[in-house]
Amino acid sequence: MSKTQTDQALFEAAEAIRAKAYAPYSRFSVGAAILAEDGKIYSGCNIENAAYPQGNCAEASAIAAMIAGGARRITRIYVTGPGTAPVTPCGGCRQRLREFANLDVTVISHGVDGEPLVQTLEQLLPHSFGPEYLPK
Ligand code: THU
């Protein structure tokens, strides 16, 4: 199936930064590309650490780039990784996305040797807790 121009741009951004991933321990390089409310694409890769729990996921890196770039809301996100199975965001990253994305935002998970899986954030994180639950 042919990708839209937006998804092609997000795919290419995710793949470009995946090539820069620092994943010497898992050897599982992941890239994430966010289309933000400002129309720009912010990308990030996973960054592992010898103290394993200190590693960062690609999605967390992409969110950091978006915030550093001055944007606040995610419009669409594309995640790429190796293999044929869709590389879906981990549980922690689903919650990280929840902070900056509406539940109807599209999340595309793509093991690049297979087909992309297109879901909403709500499908990935049903019955979720978010910022609006906290008193202002
Ligand atoms: N990883 C991500 O960066 N994002 C995901 O959605 C799944 C997993 C990373 C974490 C770790 O560096 C490697 O993939 C193996 O789990």
Short mmCIF file of N, CA and C and ligand atoms in Angstrom, two decimals:
data_model
loop_
_atom_site.label_atom_id
_atom_site.label_comp_id
_atom_site.label_asym_id
_atom_site.label_seq_id
_atom_site.Cartn_x
_atom_site.Cartn_y
_atom_site.Cartn_z
N MET A 1 0.85 -1.19 0.00
CA MET A 1 0.00 0.00 0.00
C MET A 1 0.90 1.25 0.00
N SER A 2 0.55 2.25 -0.79
CA SER A 2 1.41 3.43 -0.85
C SER A 2 1.14 4.35 0.34
N LYS A 3 2.22 4.93 0.84
CA LYS A 3 2.11 5.85 1.98
C LYS A 3 1.69 7.23 1.50
N THR A 4 1.00 7.96 2.38
CA THR A 4 0.76 9.38 2.08
C THR A 4 2.11 10.10 2.15
N GLN A 5 2.13 11.33 1.62
CA GLN A 5 3.38 12.11 1.67
C GLN A 5 3.81 12.36 3.10
N THR A 6 2.84 12.63 3.98
CA THR A 6 3.17 12.87 5.38
C THR A 6 3.81 11.64 6.00
N ASP A 7 3.19 10.49 5.78
CA ASP A 7 3.73 9.27 6.39
C ASP A 7 5.07 8.90 5.77
N GLN A 8 5.25 9.18 4.51
CA GLN A 8 6.54 8.93 3.89
C GLN A 8 7.62 9.81 4.53
N ALA A 9 7.29 11.07 4.77
CA ALA A 9 8.26 11.99 5.41
C ALA A 9 8.56 11.54 6.83
N LEU A 10 7.52 11.11 7.56
CA LEU A 10 7.75 10.64 8.92
C LEU A 10 8.57 9.35 8.93
N PHE A 11 8.26 8.45 8.03
CA PHE A 11 9.02 7.20 7.90
C PHE A 11 10.50 7.51 7.63
N GLU A 12 10.74 8.41 6.69
CA GLU A 12 12.13 8.74 6.33
C GLU A 12 12.87 9.40 7.50
N ALA A 13 12.17 10.26 8.23
CA ALA A 13 12.80 10.91 9.40
C ALA A 13 13.11 9.87 10.48
N ALA A 14 12.18 8.94 10.70
CA ALA A 14 12.41 7.90 11.71
C ALA A 14 13.58 7.00 11.31
N GLU A 15 13.63 6.68 10.04
CA GLU A 15 14.72 5.81 9.57
C GLU A 15 16.07 6.54 9.62
N ALA A 16 16.06 7.83 9.29
CA ALA A 16 17.32 8.59 9.31
C ALA A 16 17.90 8.65 10.72
N ILE A 17 17.02 8.86 11.70
CA ILE A 17 17.56 8.96 13.06
C ILE A 17 17.80 7.58 13.65
N ARG A 18 17.07 6.57 13.20
CA ARG A 18 17.32 5.19 13.67
C ARG A 18 18.76 4.78 13.34
N ALA A 19 19.27 5.28 12.23
CA ALA A 19 20.65 4.95 11.85
C ALA A 19 21.65 5.50 12.86
N LYS A 20 21.22 6.48 13.68
CA LYS A 20 22.11 7.08 14.68
C LYS A 20 21.88 6.50 16.07
N ALA A 21 20.98 5.53 16.21
CA ALA A 21 20.66 4.97 17.53
C ALA A 21 21.93 4.45 18.21
N TYR A 22 21.93 4.57 19.53
CA TYR A 22 23.03 3.99 20.32
C TYR A 22 22.44 2.80 21.06
N ALA A 23 22.59 1.63 20.47
CA ALA A 23 21.96 0.43 21.03
C ALA A 23 22.94 -0.75 21.01
N PRO A 24 24.11 -0.56 21.70
CA PRO A 24 25.12 -1.61 21.65
C PRO A 24 24.74 -2.86 22.44
N TYR A 25 23.79 -2.74 23.35
CA TYR A 25 23.45 -3.88 24.21
C TYR A 25 22.35 -4.73 23.60
N SER A 26 21.27 -4.11 23.18
CA SER A 26 20.17 -4.88 22.57
C SER A 26 20.41 -5.09 21.08
N ARG A 27 21.19 -4.22 20.47
CA ARG A 27 21.35 -4.21 19.00
C ARG A 27 19.99 -4.08 18.30
N PHE A 28 19.07 -3.40 18.98
CA PHE A 28 17.72 -3.19 18.46
C PHE A 28 17.54 -1.68 18.33
N SER A 29 17.84 -1.17 17.14
CA SER A 29 17.78 0.28 16.91
C SER A 29 16.36 0.71 16.57
N VAL A 30 15.92 1.77 17.25
CA VAL A 30 14.55 2.27 17.04
C VAL A 30 14.62 3.75 16.69
N GLY A 31 13.74 4.17 15.79
CA GLY A 31 13.61 5.58 15.45
C GLY A 31 12.17 6.01 15.63
N ALA A 32 11.97 7.26 16.03
CA ALA A 32 10.61 7.79 16.16
C ALA A 32 10.58 9.18 15.57
N ALA A 33 9.53 9.49 14.84
CA ALA A 33 9.36 10.81 14.24
C ALA A 33 7.97 11.32 14.57
N ILE A 34 7.95 12.49 15.20
CA ILE A 34 6.70 13.14 15.62
C ILE A 34 6.38 14.25 14.64
N LEU A 35 5.15 14.28 14.15
CA LEU A 35 4.63 15.48 13.49
C LEU A 35 3.94 16.29 14.59
N ALA A 36 4.42 17.50 14.81
CA ALA A 36 3.90 18.32 15.90
C ALA A 36 2.91 19.35 15.38
N GLU A 37 2.26 20.00 16.33
CA GLU A 37 1.23 21.01 16.00
C GLU A 37 1.77 22.14 15.14
N ASP A 38 3.08 22.39 15.23
CA ASP A 38 3.68 23.48 14.45
C ASP A 38 4.02 23.07 13.03
N GLY A 39 3.67 21.82 12.67
CA GLY A 39 3.91 21.36 11.31
C GLY A 39 5.30 20.81 11.10
N LYS A 40 6.13 20.86 12.16
CA LYS A 40 7.50 20.36 12.02
C LYS A 40 7.60 18.90 12.46
N ILE A 41 8.63 18.24 11.99
CA ILE A 41 8.91 16.86 12.38
C ILE A 41 10.07 16.87 13.38
N TYR A 42 9.84 16.21 14.51
CA TYR A 42 10.87 16.06 15.54
C TYR A 42 11.16 14.58 15.70
N SER A 43 12.44 14.23 15.70
CA SER A 43 12.77 12.80 15.70
C SER A 43 13.71 12.46 16.84
N GLY A 44 13.75 11.18 17.15
CA GLY A 44 14.64 10.69 18.21
C GLY A 44 14.91 9.21 18.04
N CYS A 45 16.02 8.78 18.64
CA CYS A 45 16.39 7.35 18.59
C CYS A 45 16.60 6.84 20.01
N ASN A 46 16.70 5.52 20.14
CA ASN A 46 17.00 4.98 21.47
C ASN A 46 18.47 5.18 21.81
N ILE A 47 18.71 5.40 23.08
CA ILE A 47 20.06 5.68 23.61
C ILE A 47 20.24 4.78 24.83
N GLU A 48 21.00 3.70 24.65
CA GLU A 48 21.14 2.74 25.76
C GLU A 48 22.28 3.16 26.69
N ASN A 49 22.38 2.43 27.79
CA ASN A 49 23.38 2.75 28.81
C ASN A 49 23.87 1.44 29.43
N ALA A 50 25.14 1.40 29.82
CA ALA A 50 25.70 0.21 30.47
C ALA A 50 24.93 -0.13 31.74
N ALA A 51 24.41 0.89 32.40
CA ALA A 51 23.46 0.68 33.50
C ALA A 51 22.08 0.61 32.83
N TYR A 52 21.67 -0.59 32.48
CA TYR A 52 20.56 -0.79 31.54
C TYR A 52 19.31 0.06 31.77
N PRO A 53 18.83 0.20 33.03
CA PRO A 53 17.57 0.96 33.20
C PRO A 53 17.68 2.43 32.82
N GLN A 54 18.90 2.92 32.64
CA GLN A 54 19.07 4.34 32.31
C GLN A 54 18.92 4.63 30.82
N GLY A 55 18.65 3.61 30.04
CA GLY A 55 18.47 3.82 28.61
C GLY A 55 17.22 4.62 28.29
N ASN A 56 17.25 5.31 27.15
CA ASN A 56 16.08 6.07 26.67
C ASN A 56 15.49 5.39 25.45
N CYS A 57 14.17 5.37 25.38
CA CYS A 57 13.50 4.90 24.17
C CYS A 57 13.50 6.01 23.11
N ALA A 58 13.32 5.59 21.87
CA ALA A 58 13.27 6.53 20.76
C ALA A 58 12.14 7.54 20.92
N GLU A 59 11.00 7.07 21.41
CA GLU A 59 9.85 7.96 21.56
C GLU A 59 10.15 9.06 22.57
N ALA A 60 10.83 8.68 23.67
CA ALA A 60 11.19 9.67 24.69
C ALA A 60 12.16 10.70 24.11
N SER A 61 13.09 10.23 23.29
CA SER A 61 14.04 11.16 22.65
C SER A 61 13.31 12.11 21.70
N ALA A 62 12.34 11.59 20.96
CA ALA A 62 11.59 12.44 20.01
C ALA A 62 10.76 13.47 20.77
N ILE A 63 10.17 13.06 21.87
CA ILE A 63 9.41 14.02 22.70
C ILE A 63 10.35 15.09 23.22
N ALA A 64 11.54 14.71 23.66
CA ALA A 64 12.52 15.70 24.15
C ALA A 64 12.87 16.69 23.05
N ALA A 65 13.04 16.20 21.82
CA ALA A 65 13.36 17.10 20.70
C ALA A 65 12.20 18.05 20.43
N MET A 66 10.98 17.53 20.52
CA MET A 66 9.81 18.37 20.28
C MET A 66 9.72 19.48 21.33
N ILE A 67 9.91 19.13 22.58
CA ILE A 67 9.83 20.14 23.64
C ILE A 67 10.97 21.15 23.50
N ALA A 68 12.15 20.67 23.19
CA ALA A 68 13.30 21.58 23.01
C ALA A 68 13.06 22.51 21.83
N GLY A 69 12.29 22.02 20.83
CA GLY A 69 12.00 22.84 19.66
C GLY A 69 10.87 23.83 19.87
N GLY A 70 10.24 23.78 21.03
CA GLY A 70 9.21 24.75 21.36
C GLY A 70 7.79 24.29 21.09
N ALA A 71 7.61 23.07 20.60
CA ALA A 71 6.26 22.55 20.36
C ALA A 71 5.78 21.78 21.59
N ARG A 72 4.45 21.58 21.65
CA ARG A 72 3.87 20.93 22.83
C ARG A 72 2.94 19.76 22.51
N ARG A 73 2.37 19.77 21.28
CA ARG A 73 1.36 18.75 20.99
C ARG A 73 1.77 17.89 19.80
N ILE A 74 1.53 16.60 19.96
CA ILE A 74 1.83 15.61 18.91
C ILE A 74 0.59 15.43 18.03
N THR A 75 0.78 15.53 16.73
CA THR A 75 -0.31 15.34 15.77
C THR A 75 -0.32 13.92 15.20
N ARG A 76 0.86 13.35 15.06
CA ARG A 76 1.02 12.02 14.48
C ARG A 76 2.40 11.52 14.86
N ILE A 77 2.56 10.21 15.02
CA ILE A 77 3.91 9.69 15.33
C ILE A 77 4.16 8.39 14.59
N TYR A 78 5.38 8.25 14.11
CA TYR A 78 5.79 7.07 13.34
C TYR A 78 7.00 6.46 14.03
N VAL A 79 6.94 5.17 14.34
CA VAL A 79 8.03 4.47 15.02
C VAL A 79 8.55 3.36 14.11
N THR A 80 9.88 3.32 13.93
CA THR A 80 10.46 2.26 13.10
C THR A 80 11.49 1.47 13.89
N GLY A 81 11.59 0.20 13.52
CA GLY A 81 12.59 -0.68 14.13
C GLY A 81 12.86 -1.85 13.22
N PRO A 82 13.73 -2.74 13.66
CA PRO A 82 14.10 -3.88 12.81
C PRO A 82 13.02 -4.97 12.78
N GLY A 83 13.14 -5.85 11.80
CA GLY A 83 12.29 -7.03 11.77
C GLY A 83 10.97 -6.81 11.05
N THR A 84 10.12 -7.82 11.16
CA THR A 84 8.84 -7.78 10.46
C THR A 84 7.68 -7.39 11.38
N ALA A 85 7.86 -7.60 12.68
CA ALA A 85 6.76 -7.27 13.61
C ALA A 85 6.72 -5.77 13.84
N PRO A 86 5.53 -5.18 13.93
CA PRO A 86 5.43 -3.74 14.22
C PRO A 86 6.13 -3.42 15.53
N VAL A 87 6.96 -2.38 15.54
CA VAL A 87 7.65 -1.97 16.78
C VAL A 87 6.75 -0.97 17.48
N THR A 88 5.92 -1.48 18.36
CA THR A 88 4.96 -0.64 19.06
C THR A 88 5.62 0.01 20.28
N PRO A 89 5.19 1.22 20.63
CA PRO A 89 5.77 1.88 21.81
C PRO A 89 5.59 1.03 23.07
N CYS A 90 6.61 1.03 23.92
CA CYS A 90 6.53 0.29 25.18
C CYS A 90 5.48 0.95 26.08
N GLY A 91 5.12 0.28 27.15
CA GLY A 91 4.09 0.81 28.03
C GLY A 91 4.42 2.20 28.56
N GLY A 92 5.67 2.37 28.99
CA GLY A 92 6.07 3.67 29.53
C GLY A 92 5.96 4.76 28.49
N CYS A 93 6.32 4.44 27.25
CA CYS A 93 6.26 5.47 26.19
C CYS A 93 4.82 5.76 25.78
N ARG A 94 3.93 4.78 25.90
CA ARG A 94 2.52 5.07 25.64
C ARG A 94 2.04 6.15 26.61
N GLN A 95 2.44 6.05 27.85
CA GLN A 95 2.06 7.07 28.83
C GLN A 95 2.76 8.39 28.53
N ARG A 96 4.00 8.35 28.10
CA ARG A 96 4.70 9.60 27.73
C ARG A 96 3.98 10.29 26.58
N LEU A 97 3.54 9.51 25.60
CA LEU A 97 2.81 10.09 24.47
C LEU A 97 1.50 10.70 24.94
N ARG A 98 0.86 10.03 25.90
CA ARG A 98 -0.43 10.48 26.43
C ARG A 98 -0.37 11.90 26.99
N GLU A 99 0.79 12.27 27.47
CA GLU A 99 0.96 13.62 28.03
C GLU A 99 0.85 14.70 26.95
N PHE A 100 1.24 14.36 25.72
CA PHE A 100 1.38 15.38 24.67
C PHE A 100 0.52 15.11 23.44
N ALA A 101 -0.32 14.07 23.49
CA ALA A 101 -1.13 13.71 22.32
C ALA A 101 -2.57 13.46 22.75
N ASN A 102 -3.52 13.83 21.89
CA ASN A 102 -4.90 13.45 22.14
C ASN A 102 -5.06 11.94 21.87
N LEU A 103 -6.14 11.39 22.43
CA LEU A 103 -6.33 9.93 22.31
C LEU A 103 -6.58 9.49 20.88
N ASP A 104 -7.04 10.42 20.03
CA ASP A 104 -7.31 10.05 18.64
C ASP A 104 -6.09 10.21 17.71
N VAL A 105 -4.97 10.55 18.29
CA VAL A 105 -3.75 10.70 17.48
C VAL A 105 -3.33 9.33 16.92
N THR A 106 -2.90 9.35 15.67
CA THR A 106 -2.47 8.11 15.01
C THR A 106 -1.02 7.79 15.38
N VAL A 107 -0.82 6.53 15.76
CA VAL A 107 0.51 6.01 16.07
C VAL A 107 0.79 4.90 15.06
N ILE A 108 1.84 5.06 14.28
CA ILE A 108 2.20 4.05 13.28
C ILE A 108 3.44 3.32 13.76
N SER A 109 3.32 2.01 13.87
CA SER A 109 4.41 1.16 14.37
C SER A 109 4.86 0.28 13.23
N HIS A 110 6.17 0.33 12.94
CA HIS A 110 6.64 -0.32 11.71
C HIS A 110 7.95 -1.06 11.93
N GLY A 111 7.91 -2.39 11.90
CA GLY A 111 9.12 -3.18 11.73
C GLY A 111 9.40 -3.14 10.24
N VAL A 112 10.55 -2.57 9.87
CA VAL A 112 10.70 -2.11 8.48
C VAL A 112 10.71 -3.23 7.44
N ASP A 113 10.87 -4.47 7.89
CA ASP A 113 10.77 -5.58 6.92
C ASP A 113 9.35 -6.10 6.79
N GLY A 114 8.43 -5.48 7.53
CA GLY A 114 7.02 -5.89 7.47
C GLY A 114 6.13 -4.72 7.11
N GLU A 115 4.88 -4.85 7.48
CA GLU A 115 3.89 -3.82 7.15
C GLU A 115 3.67 -2.91 8.36
N PRO A 116 3.43 -1.61 8.13
CA PRO A 116 3.14 -0.72 9.26
C PRO A 116 1.79 -1.04 9.90
N LEU A 117 1.73 -0.88 11.20
CA LEU A 117 0.48 -1.05 11.95
C LEU A 117 0.00 0.34 12.34
N VAL A 118 -1.23 0.68 11.95
CA VAL A 118 -1.78 2.02 12.20
C VAL A 118 -2.83 1.90 13.31
N GLN A 119 -2.60 2.61 14.41
CA GLN A 119 -3.52 2.56 15.55
C GLN A 119 -3.70 3.97 16.11
N THR A 120 -4.72 4.12 16.94
CA THR A 120 -4.82 5.37 17.71
C THR A 120 -4.11 5.16 19.05
N LEU A 121 -3.78 6.30 19.68
CA LEU A 121 -3.19 6.19 21.02
C LEU A 121 -4.16 5.50 21.97
N GLU A 122 -5.45 5.76 21.77
CA GLU A 122 -6.43 5.13 22.67
C GLU A 122 -6.42 3.60 22.54
N GLN A 123 -6.20 3.10 21.33
CA GLN A 123 -6.11 1.64 21.16
C GLN A 123 -4.89 1.08 21.91
N LEU A 124 -3.81 1.86 21.90
CA LEU A 124 -2.59 1.41 22.56
C LEU A 124 -2.65 1.56 24.07
N LEU A 125 -3.44 2.53 24.51
CA LEU A 125 -3.48 2.84 25.95
C LEU A 125 -4.91 3.13 26.38
N PRO A 126 -5.74 2.07 26.46
CA PRO A 126 -7.15 2.29 26.82
C PRO A 126 -7.29 2.65 28.31
N HIS A 127 -8.37 3.32 28.61
CA HIS A 127 -8.70 3.66 30.01
C HIS A 127 -7.54 4.38 30.69
N SER A 128 -6.94 5.32 29.96
CA SER A 128 -5.69 5.89 30.45
C SER A 128 -5.91 7.07 31.39
N PHE A 129 -4.88 7.32 32.14
CA PHE A 129 -4.82 8.47 33.05
C PHE A 129 -4.02 9.57 32.36
N GLY A 130 -4.53 10.80 32.44
CA GLY A 130 -3.83 11.89 31.77
C GLY A 130 -3.88 13.18 32.56
N PRO A 131 -3.28 14.21 32.00
CA PRO A 131 -3.12 15.49 32.72
C PRO A 131 -4.44 16.09 33.18
N GLU A 132 -5.52 15.84 32.42
CA GLU A 132 -6.80 16.47 32.77
C GLU A 132 -7.41 15.88 34.05
N TYR A 133 -6.85 14.77 34.54
CA TYR A 133 -7.35 14.19 35.79
C TYR A 133 -6.87 14.95 37.01
N LEU A 134 -5.84 15.75 36.81
CA LEU A 134 -5.26 16.46 37.95
C LEU A 134 -5.92 17.83 38.10
N PRO A 135 -6.12 18.28 39.33
CA PRO A 135 -6.72 19.61 39.52
C PRO A 135 -5.79 20.69 39.00
N LYS A 136 -6.40 21.74 38.45
CA LYS A 136 -5.58 22.84 37.91
C LYS A 136 -5.12 23.77 39.02
N1 THU B 1 12.76 0.65 22.35
C1 THU B 1 12.41 1.88 21.90
O1 THU B 1 13.25 2.77 21.77
N2 THU B 1 11.11 2.10 21.61
C2 THU B 1 10.15 1.14 21.59
O2 THU B 1 9.03 1.43 21.24
C3 THU B 1 10.47 -0.22 22.01
C4 THU B 1 11.83 -0.43 22.55
C5 THU B 1 14.19 0.39 22.63
C6 THU B 1 14.56 0.28 24.07
C7 THU B 1 15.83 -0.51 23.98
O3 THU B 1 16.91 0.38 23.72
C8 THU B 1 15.63 -1.40 22.77
O4 THU B 1 14.57 -0.82 22.04
C9 THU B 1 15.29 -2.84 23.11
O5 THU B 1 14.24 -2.89 23.98
#
